[in-house]
CSV table of N, CA and C in Angstrom, one decimal:
chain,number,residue,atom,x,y,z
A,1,UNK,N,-4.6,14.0,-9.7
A,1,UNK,CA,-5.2,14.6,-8.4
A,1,UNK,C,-4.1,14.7,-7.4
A,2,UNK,N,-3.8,15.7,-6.7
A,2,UNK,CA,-2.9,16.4,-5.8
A,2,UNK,C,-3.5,16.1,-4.5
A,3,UNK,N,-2.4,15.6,-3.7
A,3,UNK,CA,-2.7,15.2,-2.0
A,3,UNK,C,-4.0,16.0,-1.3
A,4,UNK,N,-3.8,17.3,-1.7
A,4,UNK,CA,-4.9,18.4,-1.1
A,4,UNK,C,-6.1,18.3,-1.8
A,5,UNK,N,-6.3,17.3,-3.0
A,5,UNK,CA,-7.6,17.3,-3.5
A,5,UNK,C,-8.4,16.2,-2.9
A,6,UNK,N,-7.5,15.1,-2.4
A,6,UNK,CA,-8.0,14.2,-1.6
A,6,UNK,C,-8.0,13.8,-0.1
A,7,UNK,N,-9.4,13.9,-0.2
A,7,UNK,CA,-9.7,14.6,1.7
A,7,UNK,C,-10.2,13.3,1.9
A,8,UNK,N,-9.0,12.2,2.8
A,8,UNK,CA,-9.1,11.0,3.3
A,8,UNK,C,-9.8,11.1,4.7
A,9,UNK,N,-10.4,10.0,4.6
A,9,UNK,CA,-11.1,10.3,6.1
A,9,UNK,C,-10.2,9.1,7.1
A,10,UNK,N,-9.8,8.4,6.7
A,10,UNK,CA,-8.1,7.5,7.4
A,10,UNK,C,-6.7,7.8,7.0
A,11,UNK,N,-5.8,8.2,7.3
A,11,UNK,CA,-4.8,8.1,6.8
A,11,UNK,C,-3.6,7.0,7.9
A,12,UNK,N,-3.2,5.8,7.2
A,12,UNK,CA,-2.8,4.6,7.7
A,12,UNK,C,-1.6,4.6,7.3
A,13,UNK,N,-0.7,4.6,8.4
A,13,UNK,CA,0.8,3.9,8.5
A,13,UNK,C,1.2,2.8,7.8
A,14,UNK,N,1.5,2.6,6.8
A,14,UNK,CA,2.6,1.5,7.0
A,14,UNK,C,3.8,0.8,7.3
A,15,UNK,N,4.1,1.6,7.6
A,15,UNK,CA,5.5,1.4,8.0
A,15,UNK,C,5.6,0.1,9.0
A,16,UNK,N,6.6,-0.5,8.6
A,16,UNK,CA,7.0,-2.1,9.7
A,16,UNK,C,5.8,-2.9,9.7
A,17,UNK,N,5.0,-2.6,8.8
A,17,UNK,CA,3.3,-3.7,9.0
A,17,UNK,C,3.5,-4.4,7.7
A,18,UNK,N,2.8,-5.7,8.0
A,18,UNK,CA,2.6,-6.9,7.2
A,18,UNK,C,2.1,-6.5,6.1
A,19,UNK,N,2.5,-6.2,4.9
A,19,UNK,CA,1.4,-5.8,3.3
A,19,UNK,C,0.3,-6.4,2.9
A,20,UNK,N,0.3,-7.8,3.4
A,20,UNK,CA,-1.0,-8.5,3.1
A,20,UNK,C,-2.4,-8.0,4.1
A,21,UNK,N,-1.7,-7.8,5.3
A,21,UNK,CA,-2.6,-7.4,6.3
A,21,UNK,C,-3.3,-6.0,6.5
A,22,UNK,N,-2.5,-5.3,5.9
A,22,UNK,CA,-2.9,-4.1,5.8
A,22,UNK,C,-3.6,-3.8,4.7
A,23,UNK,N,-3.1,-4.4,3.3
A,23,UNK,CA,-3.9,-4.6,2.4
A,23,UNK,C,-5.3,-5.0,2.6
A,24,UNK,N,-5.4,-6.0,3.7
A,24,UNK,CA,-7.2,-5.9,3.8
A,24,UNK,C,-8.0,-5.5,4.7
A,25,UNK,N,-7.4,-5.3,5.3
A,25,UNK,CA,-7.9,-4.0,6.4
A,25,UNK,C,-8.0,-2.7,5.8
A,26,UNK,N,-7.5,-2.3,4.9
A,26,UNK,CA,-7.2,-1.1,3.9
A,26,UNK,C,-8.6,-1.3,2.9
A,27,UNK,N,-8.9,-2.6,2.6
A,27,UNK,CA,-10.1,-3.2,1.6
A,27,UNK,C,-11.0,-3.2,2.2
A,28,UNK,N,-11.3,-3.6,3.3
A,28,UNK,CA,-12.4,-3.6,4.0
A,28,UNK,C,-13.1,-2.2,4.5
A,29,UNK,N,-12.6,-1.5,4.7
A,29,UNK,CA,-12.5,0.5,5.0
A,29,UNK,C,-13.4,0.8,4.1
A,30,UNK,N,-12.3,0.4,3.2
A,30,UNK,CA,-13.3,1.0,2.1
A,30,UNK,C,-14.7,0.8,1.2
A,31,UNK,N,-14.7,-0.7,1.5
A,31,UNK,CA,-15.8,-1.5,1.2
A,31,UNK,C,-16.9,-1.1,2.0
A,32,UNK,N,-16.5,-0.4,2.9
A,32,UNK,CA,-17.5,0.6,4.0
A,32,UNK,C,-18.0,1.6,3.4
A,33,UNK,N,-17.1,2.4,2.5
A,33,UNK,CA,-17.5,3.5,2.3
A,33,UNK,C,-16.5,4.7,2.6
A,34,UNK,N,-15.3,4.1,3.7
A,34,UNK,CA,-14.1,5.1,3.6
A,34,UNK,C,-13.5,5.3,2.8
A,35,UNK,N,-12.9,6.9,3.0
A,35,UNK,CA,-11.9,7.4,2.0
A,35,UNK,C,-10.4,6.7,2.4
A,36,UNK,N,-9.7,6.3,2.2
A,36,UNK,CA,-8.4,5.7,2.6
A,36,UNK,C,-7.5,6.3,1.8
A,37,UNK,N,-6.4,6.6,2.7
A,37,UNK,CA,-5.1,6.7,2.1
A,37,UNK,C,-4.1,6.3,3.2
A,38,UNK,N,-3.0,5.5,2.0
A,38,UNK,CA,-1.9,4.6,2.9
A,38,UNK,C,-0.5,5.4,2.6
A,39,UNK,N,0.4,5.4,3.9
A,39,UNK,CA,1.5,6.4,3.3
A,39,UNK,C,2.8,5.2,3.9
A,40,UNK,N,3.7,5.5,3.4
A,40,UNK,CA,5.0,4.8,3.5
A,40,UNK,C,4.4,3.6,3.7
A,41,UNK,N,4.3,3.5,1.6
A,41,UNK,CA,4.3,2.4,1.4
A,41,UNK,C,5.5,1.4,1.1
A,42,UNK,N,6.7,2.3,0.9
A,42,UNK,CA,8.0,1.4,0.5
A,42,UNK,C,8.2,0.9,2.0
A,43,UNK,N,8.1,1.3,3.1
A,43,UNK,CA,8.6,0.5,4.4
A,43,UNK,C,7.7,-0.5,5.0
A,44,UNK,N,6.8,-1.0,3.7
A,44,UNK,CA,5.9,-2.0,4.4
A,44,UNK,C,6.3,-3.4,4.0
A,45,UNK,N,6.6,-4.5,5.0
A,45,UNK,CA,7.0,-5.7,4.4
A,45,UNK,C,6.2,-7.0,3.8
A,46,UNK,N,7.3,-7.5,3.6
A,46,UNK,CA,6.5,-8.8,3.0
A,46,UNK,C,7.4,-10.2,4.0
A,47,UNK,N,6.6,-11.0,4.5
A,47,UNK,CA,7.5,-12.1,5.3
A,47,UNK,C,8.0,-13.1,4.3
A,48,UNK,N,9.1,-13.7,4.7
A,48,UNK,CA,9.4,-14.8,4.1
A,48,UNK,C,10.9,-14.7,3.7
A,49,UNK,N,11.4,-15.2,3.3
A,49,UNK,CA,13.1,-15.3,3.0
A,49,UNK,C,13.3,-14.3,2.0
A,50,UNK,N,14.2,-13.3,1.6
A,50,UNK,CA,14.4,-12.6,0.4
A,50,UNK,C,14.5,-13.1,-1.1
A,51,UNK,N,14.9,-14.4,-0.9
A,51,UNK,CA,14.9,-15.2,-2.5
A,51,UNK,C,14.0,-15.4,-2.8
A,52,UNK,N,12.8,-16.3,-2.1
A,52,UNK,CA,11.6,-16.5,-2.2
A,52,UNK,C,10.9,-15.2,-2.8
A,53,UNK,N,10.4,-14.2,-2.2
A,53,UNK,CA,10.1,-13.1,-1.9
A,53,UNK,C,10.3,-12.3,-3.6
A,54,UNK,N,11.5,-12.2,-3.4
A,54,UNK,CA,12.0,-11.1,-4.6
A,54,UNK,C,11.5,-12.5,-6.0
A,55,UNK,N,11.5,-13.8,-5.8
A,55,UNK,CA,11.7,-14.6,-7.0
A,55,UNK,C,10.1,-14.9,-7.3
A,56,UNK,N,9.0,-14.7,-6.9
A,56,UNK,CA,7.7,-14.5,-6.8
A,56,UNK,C,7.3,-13.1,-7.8
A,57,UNK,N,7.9,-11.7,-7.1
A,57,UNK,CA,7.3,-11.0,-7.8
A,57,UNK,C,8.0,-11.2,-9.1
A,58,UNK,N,9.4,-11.4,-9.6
A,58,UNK,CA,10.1,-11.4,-10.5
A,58,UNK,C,9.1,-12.2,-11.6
A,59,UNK,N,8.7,-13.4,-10.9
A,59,UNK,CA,7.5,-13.8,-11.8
A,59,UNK,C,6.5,-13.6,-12.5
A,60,UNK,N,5.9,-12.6,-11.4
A,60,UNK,CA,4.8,-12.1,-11.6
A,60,UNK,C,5.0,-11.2,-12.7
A,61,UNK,N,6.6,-10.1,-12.9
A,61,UNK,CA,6.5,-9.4,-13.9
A,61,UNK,C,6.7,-10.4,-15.1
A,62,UNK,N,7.5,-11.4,-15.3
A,62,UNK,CA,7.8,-12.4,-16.6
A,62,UNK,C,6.6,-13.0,-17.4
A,63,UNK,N,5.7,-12.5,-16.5
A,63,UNK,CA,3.8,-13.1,-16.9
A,63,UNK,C,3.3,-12.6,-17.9
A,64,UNK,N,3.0,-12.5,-19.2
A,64,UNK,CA,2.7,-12.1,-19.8
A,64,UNK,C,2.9,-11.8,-21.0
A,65,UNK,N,2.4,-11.4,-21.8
A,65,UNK,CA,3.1,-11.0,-23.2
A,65,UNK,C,3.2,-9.0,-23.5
A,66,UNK,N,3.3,-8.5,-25.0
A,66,UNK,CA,3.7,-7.4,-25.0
A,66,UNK,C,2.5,-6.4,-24.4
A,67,UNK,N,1.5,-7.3,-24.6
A,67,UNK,CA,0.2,-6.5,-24.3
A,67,UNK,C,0.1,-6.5,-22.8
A,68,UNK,N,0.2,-7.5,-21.9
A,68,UNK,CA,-0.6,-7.3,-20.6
A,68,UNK,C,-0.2,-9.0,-20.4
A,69,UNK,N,-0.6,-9.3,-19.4
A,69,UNK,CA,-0.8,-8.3,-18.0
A,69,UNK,C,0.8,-7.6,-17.5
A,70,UNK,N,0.3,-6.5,-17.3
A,70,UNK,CA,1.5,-5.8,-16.8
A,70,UNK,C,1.7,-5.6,-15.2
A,71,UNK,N,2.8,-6.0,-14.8
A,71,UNK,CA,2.5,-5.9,-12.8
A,71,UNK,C,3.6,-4.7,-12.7
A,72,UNK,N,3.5,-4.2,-11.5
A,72,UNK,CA,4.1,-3.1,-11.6
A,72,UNK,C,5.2,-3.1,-11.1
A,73,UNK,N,6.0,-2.2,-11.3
A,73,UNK,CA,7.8,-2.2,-10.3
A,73,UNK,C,7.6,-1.2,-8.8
A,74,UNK,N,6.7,-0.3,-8.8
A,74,UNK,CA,7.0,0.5,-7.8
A,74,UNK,C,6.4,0.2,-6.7
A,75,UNK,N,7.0,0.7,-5.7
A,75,UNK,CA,6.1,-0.4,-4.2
A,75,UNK,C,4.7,0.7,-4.0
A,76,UNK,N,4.5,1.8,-4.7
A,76,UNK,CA,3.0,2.4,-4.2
A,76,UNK,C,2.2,1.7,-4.9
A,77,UNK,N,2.5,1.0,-6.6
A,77,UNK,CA,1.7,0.8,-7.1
A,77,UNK,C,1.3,-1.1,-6.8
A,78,UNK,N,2.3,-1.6,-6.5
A,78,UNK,CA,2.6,-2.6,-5.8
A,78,UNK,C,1.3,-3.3,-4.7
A,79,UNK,N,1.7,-2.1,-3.8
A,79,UNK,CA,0.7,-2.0,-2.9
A,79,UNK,C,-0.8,-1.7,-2.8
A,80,UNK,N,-1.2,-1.2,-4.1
A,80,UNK,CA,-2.5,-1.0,-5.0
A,80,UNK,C,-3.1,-2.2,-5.2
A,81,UNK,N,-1.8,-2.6,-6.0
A,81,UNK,CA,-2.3,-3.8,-6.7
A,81,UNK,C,-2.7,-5.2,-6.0
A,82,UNK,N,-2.3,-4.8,-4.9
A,82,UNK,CA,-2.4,-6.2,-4.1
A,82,UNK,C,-3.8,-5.3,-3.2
A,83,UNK,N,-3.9,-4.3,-2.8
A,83,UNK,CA,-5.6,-3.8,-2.0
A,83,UNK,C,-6.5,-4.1,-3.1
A,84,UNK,N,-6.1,-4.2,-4.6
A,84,UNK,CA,-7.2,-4.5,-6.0
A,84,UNK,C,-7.7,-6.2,-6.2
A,85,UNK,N,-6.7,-7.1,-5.5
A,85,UNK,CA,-6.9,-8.1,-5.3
A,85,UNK,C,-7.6,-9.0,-4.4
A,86,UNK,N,-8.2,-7.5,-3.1
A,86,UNK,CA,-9.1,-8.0,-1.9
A,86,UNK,C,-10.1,-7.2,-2.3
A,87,UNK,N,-10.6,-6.4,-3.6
A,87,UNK,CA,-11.6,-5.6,-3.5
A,87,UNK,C,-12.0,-6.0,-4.9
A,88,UNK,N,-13.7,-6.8,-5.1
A,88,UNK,CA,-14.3,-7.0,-6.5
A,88,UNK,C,-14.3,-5.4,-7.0
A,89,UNK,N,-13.4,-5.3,-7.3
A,89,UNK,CA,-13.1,-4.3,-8.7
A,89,UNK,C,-14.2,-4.0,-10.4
A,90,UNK,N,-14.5,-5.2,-10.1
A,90,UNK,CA,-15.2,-5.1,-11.5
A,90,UNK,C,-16.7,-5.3,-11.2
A,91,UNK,N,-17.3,-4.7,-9.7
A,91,UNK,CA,-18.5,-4.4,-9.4
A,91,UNK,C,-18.7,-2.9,-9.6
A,92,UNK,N,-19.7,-2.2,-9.8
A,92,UNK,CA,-20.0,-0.7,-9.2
A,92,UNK,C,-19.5,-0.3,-7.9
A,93,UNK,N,-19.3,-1.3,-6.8
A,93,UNK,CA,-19.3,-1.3,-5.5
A,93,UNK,C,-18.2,-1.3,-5.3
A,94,UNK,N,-17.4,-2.7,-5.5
A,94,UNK,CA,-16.1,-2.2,-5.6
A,94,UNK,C,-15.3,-1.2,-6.4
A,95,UNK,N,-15.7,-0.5,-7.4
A,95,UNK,CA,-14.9,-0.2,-8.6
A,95,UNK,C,-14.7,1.6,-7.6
A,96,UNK,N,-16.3,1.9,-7.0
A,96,UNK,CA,-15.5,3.0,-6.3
A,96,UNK,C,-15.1,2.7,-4.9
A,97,UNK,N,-15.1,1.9,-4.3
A,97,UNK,CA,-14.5,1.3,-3.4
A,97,UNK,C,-12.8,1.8,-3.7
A,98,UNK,N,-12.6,1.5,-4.4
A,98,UNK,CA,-11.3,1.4,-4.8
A,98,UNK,C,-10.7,2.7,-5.3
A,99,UNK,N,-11.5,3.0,-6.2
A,99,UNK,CA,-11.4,4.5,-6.6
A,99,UNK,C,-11.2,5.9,-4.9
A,100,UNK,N,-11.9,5.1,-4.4
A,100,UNK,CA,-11.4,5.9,-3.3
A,100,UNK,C,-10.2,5.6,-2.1
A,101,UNK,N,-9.0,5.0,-3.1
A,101,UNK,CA,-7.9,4.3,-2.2
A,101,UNK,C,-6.8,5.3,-2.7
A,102,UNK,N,-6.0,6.0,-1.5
A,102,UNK,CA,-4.5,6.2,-2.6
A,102,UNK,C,-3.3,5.8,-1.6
A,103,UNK,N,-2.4,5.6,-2.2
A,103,UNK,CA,-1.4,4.5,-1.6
A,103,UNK,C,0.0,6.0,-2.2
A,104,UNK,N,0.8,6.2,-1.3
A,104,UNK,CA,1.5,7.4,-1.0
A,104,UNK,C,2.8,6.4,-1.1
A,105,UNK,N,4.6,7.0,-1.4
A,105,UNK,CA,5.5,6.6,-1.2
A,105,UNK,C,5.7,8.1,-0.5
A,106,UNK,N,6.1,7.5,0.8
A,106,UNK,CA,6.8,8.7,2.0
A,106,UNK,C,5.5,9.2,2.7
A,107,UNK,N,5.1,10.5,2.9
A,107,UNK,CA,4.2,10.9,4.0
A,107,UNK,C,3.7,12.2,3.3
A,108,UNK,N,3.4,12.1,2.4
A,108,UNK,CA,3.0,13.6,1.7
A,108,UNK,C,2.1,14.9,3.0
A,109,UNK,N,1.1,14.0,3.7
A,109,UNK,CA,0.9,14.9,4.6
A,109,UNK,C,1.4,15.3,5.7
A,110,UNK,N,2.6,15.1,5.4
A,110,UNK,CA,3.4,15.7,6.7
A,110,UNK,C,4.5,16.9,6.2
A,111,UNK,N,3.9,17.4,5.3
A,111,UNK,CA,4.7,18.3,4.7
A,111,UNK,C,4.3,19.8,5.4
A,112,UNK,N,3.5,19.9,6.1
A,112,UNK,CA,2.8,21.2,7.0
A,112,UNK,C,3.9,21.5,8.5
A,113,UNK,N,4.4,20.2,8.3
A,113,UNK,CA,5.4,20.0,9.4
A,113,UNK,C,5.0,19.4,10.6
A,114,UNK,N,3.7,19.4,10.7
A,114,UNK,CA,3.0,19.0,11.4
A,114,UNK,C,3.3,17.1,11.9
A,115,UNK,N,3.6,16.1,13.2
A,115,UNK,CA,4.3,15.1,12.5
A,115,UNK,C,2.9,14.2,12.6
A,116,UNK,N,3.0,13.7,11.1
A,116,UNK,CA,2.4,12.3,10.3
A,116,UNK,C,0.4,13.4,10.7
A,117,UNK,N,0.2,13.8,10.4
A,117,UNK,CA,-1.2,14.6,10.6
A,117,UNK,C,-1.6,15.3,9.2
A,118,UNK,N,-2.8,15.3,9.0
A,118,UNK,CA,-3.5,16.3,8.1
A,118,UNK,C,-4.4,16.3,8.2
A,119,UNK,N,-5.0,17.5,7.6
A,119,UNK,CA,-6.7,18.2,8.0
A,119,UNK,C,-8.0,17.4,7.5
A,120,UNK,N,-9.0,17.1,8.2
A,120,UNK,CA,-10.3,15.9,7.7
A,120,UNK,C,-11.1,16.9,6.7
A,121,UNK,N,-12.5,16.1,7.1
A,121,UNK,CA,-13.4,17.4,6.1
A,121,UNK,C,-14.2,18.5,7.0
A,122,UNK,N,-13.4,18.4,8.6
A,122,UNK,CA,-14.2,19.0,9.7
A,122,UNK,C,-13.2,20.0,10.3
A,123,UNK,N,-12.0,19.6,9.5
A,123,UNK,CA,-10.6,21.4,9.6
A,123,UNK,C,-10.4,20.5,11.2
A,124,UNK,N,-10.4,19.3,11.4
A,124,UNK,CA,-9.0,18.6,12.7
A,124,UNK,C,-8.1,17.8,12.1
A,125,UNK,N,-7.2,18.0,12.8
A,125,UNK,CA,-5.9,17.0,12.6
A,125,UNK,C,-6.1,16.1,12.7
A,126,UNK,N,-6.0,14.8,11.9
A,126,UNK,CA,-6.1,13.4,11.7
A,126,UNK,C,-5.0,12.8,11.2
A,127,UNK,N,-4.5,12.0,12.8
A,127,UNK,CA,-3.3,11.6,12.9
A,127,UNK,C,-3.0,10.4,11.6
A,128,UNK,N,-1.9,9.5,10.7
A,128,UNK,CA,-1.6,8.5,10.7
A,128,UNK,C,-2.0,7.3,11.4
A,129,UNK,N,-2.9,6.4,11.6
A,129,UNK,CA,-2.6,5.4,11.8
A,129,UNK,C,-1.9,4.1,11.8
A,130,UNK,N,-1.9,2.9,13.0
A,130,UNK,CA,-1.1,1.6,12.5
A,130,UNK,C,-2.4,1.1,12.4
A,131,UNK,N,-2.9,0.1,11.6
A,131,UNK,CA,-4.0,-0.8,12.4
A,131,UNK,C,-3.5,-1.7,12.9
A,132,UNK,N,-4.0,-2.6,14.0
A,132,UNK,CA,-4.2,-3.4,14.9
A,132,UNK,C,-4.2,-4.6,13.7
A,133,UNK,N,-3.0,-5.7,14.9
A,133,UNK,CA,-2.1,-6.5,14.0
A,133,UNK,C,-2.2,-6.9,13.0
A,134,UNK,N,-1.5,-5.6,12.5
A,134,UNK,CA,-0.7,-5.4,11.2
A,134,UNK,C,0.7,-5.3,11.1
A,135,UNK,N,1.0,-4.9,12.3
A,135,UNK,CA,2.5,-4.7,12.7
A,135,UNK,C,3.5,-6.0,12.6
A,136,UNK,N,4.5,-5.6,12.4
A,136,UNK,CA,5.6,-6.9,12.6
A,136,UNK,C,5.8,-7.5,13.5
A,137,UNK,N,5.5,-6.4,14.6
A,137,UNK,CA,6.3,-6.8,16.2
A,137,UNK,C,5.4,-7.9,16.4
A,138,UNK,N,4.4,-8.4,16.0
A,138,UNK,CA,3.3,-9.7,16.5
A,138,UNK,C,4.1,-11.1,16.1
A,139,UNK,N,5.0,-10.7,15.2
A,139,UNK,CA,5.3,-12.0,14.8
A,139,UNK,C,7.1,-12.5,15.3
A,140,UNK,N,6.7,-13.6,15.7
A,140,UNK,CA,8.2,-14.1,16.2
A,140,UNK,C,9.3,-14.7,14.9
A,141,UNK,N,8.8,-14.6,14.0
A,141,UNK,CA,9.4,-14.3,12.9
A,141,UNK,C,10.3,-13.4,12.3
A,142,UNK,N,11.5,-13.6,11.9
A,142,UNK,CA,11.4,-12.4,12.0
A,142,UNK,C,12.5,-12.2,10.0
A,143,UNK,N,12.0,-13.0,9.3
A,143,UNK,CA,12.6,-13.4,8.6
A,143,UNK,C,11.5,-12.5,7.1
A,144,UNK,N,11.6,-11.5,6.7
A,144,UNK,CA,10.9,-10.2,6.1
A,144,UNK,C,11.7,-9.4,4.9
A,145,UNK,N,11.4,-9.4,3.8
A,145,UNK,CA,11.8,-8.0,3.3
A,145,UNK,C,11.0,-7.0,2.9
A,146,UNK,N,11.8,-5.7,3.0
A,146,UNK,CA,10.7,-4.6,2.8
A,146,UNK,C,9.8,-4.1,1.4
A,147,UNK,N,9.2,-3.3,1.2
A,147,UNK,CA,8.2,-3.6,-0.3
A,147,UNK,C,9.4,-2.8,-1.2
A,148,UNK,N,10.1,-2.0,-0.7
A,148,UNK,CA,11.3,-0.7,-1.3
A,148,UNK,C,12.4,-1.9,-2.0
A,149,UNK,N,12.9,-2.8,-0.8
A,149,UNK,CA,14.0,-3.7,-1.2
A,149,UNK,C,13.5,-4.5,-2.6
A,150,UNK,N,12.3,-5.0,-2.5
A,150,UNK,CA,11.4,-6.1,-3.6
A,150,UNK,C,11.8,-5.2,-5.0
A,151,UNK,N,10.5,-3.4,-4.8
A,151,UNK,CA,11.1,-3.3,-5.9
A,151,UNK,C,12.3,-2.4,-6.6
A,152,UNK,N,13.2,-2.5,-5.6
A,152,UNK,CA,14.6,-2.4,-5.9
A,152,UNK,C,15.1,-3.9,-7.3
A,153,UNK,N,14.8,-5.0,-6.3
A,153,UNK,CA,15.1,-5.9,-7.2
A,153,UNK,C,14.6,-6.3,-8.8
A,154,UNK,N,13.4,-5.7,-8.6
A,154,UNK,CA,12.8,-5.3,-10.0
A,154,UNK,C,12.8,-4.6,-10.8
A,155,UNK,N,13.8,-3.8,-11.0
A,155,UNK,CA,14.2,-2.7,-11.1
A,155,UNK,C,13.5,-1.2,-11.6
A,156,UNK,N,13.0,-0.9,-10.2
A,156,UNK,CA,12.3,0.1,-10.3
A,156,UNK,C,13.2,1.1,-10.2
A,157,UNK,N,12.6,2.9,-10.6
A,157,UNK,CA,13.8,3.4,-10.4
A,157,UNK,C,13.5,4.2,-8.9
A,158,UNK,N,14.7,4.2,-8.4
A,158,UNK,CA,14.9,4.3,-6.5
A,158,UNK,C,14.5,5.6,-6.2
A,159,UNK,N,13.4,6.5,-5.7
A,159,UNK,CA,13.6,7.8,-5.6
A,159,UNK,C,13.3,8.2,-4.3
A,160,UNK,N,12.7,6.8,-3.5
A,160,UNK,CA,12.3,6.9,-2.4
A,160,UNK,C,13.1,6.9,-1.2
């Protein structure tokens, strides 16, 4: 399915915002009934020291055997996978819940030139959002790496 086939009724910033936080704010939308879509998802971080951080998910991929479970390397799918972990997935409820999420690397709707905007199902411009503290600047912390850097270390391949 092509950006233009899906006619999001949010389209949410990530950039510089907390991935856990937006991840459920992103789950909850949709547990409403919104269409969601999340764009720059590689500039969204994760708090905590870089070794910690990168030696976590490193884990997460070493889990398993030939069959499964398989975690992913790329930060869109990354960032899926962790909105799949705030949404009962294996309800009817959540299963389209979910099905109605897409998680973007870069800004596909900003290809019109138009900046960070695209068309609803009412033909207006519907900006990007940040949601409300999700951002980084809330935290006096300031100790983060980004979801791009993580799956750099996992060796995804870099196209972003």
């Amino acid at each position: 399915m092509s950006v233009a086939e899906f006619d999001a009724d949010v389209v949410v910033d990530a950039r510089d915002c907390i991935l856990g936080r937006v991840a459920s704010k992103v789950a909850e939308r949709a547990l409403d009934g919104e269409r969601v879509a999340v764009v720059n998802a590689e500039r969204a971080v994760i708090t905590g020291r870089r070794e910690d951080v990168v030696g976590t998910f490193q884990k997460r991929r070493e889990l398993g055997s030939d069959r499964g479970p398989e975690y992913p390397k790329r930060p869109d799918r990354i960032f899926k996978r962790s909105i799949r972990g705030m949404v009962p997935y294996k309800t009817p409820r959540g299963r389209e819940a979910f099905e109605g999420i897409r998680v973007y690397m870069g800004n596909p709707y900003d290809e019109s030139g138009a900046s960070q905007t695209h068309r609803g199902e009412d033909g207006e411009a519907v900006e990007a959002e940040v949601l409300d503290d999700t951002s980084l600047d809330r935290l006096s912390n300031i100790k983060f790496v980004s979801l791009g850097d993580v799956s750099d270390a996992l060796g995804a391949n870099v196209t972003w």
